[in-house]
Coordinates of C-alpha atoms in Angstrom, one line a residue:
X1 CA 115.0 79.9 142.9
X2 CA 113.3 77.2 144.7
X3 CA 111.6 74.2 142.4
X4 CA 108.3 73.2 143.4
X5 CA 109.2 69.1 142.0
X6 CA 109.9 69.1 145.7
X7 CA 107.1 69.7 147.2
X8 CA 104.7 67.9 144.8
X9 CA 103.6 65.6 147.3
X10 CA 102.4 68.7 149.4
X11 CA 100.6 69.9 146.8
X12 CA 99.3 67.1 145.2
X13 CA 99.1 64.1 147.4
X14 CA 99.1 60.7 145.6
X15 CA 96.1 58.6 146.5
X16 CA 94.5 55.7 145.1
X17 CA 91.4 58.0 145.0
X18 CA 92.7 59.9 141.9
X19 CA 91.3 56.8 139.2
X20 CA 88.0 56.5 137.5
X21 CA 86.0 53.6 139.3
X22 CA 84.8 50.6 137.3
X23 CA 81.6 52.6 137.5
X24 CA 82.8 55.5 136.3
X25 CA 84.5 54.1 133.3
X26 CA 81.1 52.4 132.2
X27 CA 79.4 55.7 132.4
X28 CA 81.9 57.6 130.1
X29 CA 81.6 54.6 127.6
X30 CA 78.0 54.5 127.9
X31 CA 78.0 58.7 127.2
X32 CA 80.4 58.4 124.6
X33 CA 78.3 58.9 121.4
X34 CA 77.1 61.7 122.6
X35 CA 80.3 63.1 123.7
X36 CA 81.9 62.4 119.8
X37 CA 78.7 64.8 119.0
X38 CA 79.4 67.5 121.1
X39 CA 83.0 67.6 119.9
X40 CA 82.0 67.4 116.1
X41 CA 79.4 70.5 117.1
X42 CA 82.2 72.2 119.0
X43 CA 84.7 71.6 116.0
X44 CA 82.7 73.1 113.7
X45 CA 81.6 76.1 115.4
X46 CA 85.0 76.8 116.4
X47 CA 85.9 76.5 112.2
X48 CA 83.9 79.3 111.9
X49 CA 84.7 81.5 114.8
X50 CA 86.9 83.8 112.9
X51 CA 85.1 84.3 109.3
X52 CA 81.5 84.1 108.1
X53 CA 80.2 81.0 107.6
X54 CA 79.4 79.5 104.1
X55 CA 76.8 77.5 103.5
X56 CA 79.1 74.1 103.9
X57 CA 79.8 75.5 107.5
X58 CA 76.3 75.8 108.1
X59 CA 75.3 72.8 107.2
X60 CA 78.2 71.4 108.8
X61 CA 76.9 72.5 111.8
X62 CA 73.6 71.7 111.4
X63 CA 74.6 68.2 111.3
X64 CA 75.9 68.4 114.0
X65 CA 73.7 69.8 115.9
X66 CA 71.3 67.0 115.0
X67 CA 73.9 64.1 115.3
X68 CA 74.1 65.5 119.2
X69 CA 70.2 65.8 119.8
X70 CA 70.1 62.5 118.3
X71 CA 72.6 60.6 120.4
X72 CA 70.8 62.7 123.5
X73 CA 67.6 61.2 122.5
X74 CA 69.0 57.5 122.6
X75 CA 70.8 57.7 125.6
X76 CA 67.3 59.2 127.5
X77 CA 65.3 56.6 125.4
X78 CA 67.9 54.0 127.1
X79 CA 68.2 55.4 130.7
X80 CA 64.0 55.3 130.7
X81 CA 64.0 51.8 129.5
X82 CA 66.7 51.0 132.1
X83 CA 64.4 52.7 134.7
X84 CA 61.6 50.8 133.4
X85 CA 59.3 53.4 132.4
X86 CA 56.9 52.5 129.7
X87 CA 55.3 55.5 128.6
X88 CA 52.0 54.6 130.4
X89 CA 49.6 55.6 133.1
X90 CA 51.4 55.2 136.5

């Protein structure tokens, strides 16, 4: 049987391409918060994906759900005052 170790270079090449930019790593921390939320929403749906949930799990989720909308909201609230929008008439 023939390994494939050997041609890893064939089938992935290395390049320098293959790490986050600067740019890209400020993005992911900026976004964090509201990626923690969406695994604390995805956590606790996927607690309840084989039973019925109780009423803990529902408000479990809940939470959640509004941790997630809530870190969505400051990031927006954020990337418009970056933009500089003001709210008012253009």
């Amino acid at each position: 049987m023939k390994s494939i170790v050997a041609l890893h270079d064939v089938v992935t090449p290395w390049s320098d391409g293959l790490e986050p930019s600067d740019a890209e790593l400020d993005a992911i921390e900026w976004e964090m918060p509201l990626i923690l939320a969406d695994v604390d929403l995805l956590d606790a749906e996927i607690a309840v994906l084989d039973r019925a949930p109780s009423e803990l799990d529902e408000r479990r989720i809940r939470r959640a759900r509004r941790k997630k909308l809530a870190a969505r909201r400051v990031l927006l609230n954020q990337a418009a005052a970056a933009a500089g929008m003001t709210g008012g008439a253009a």
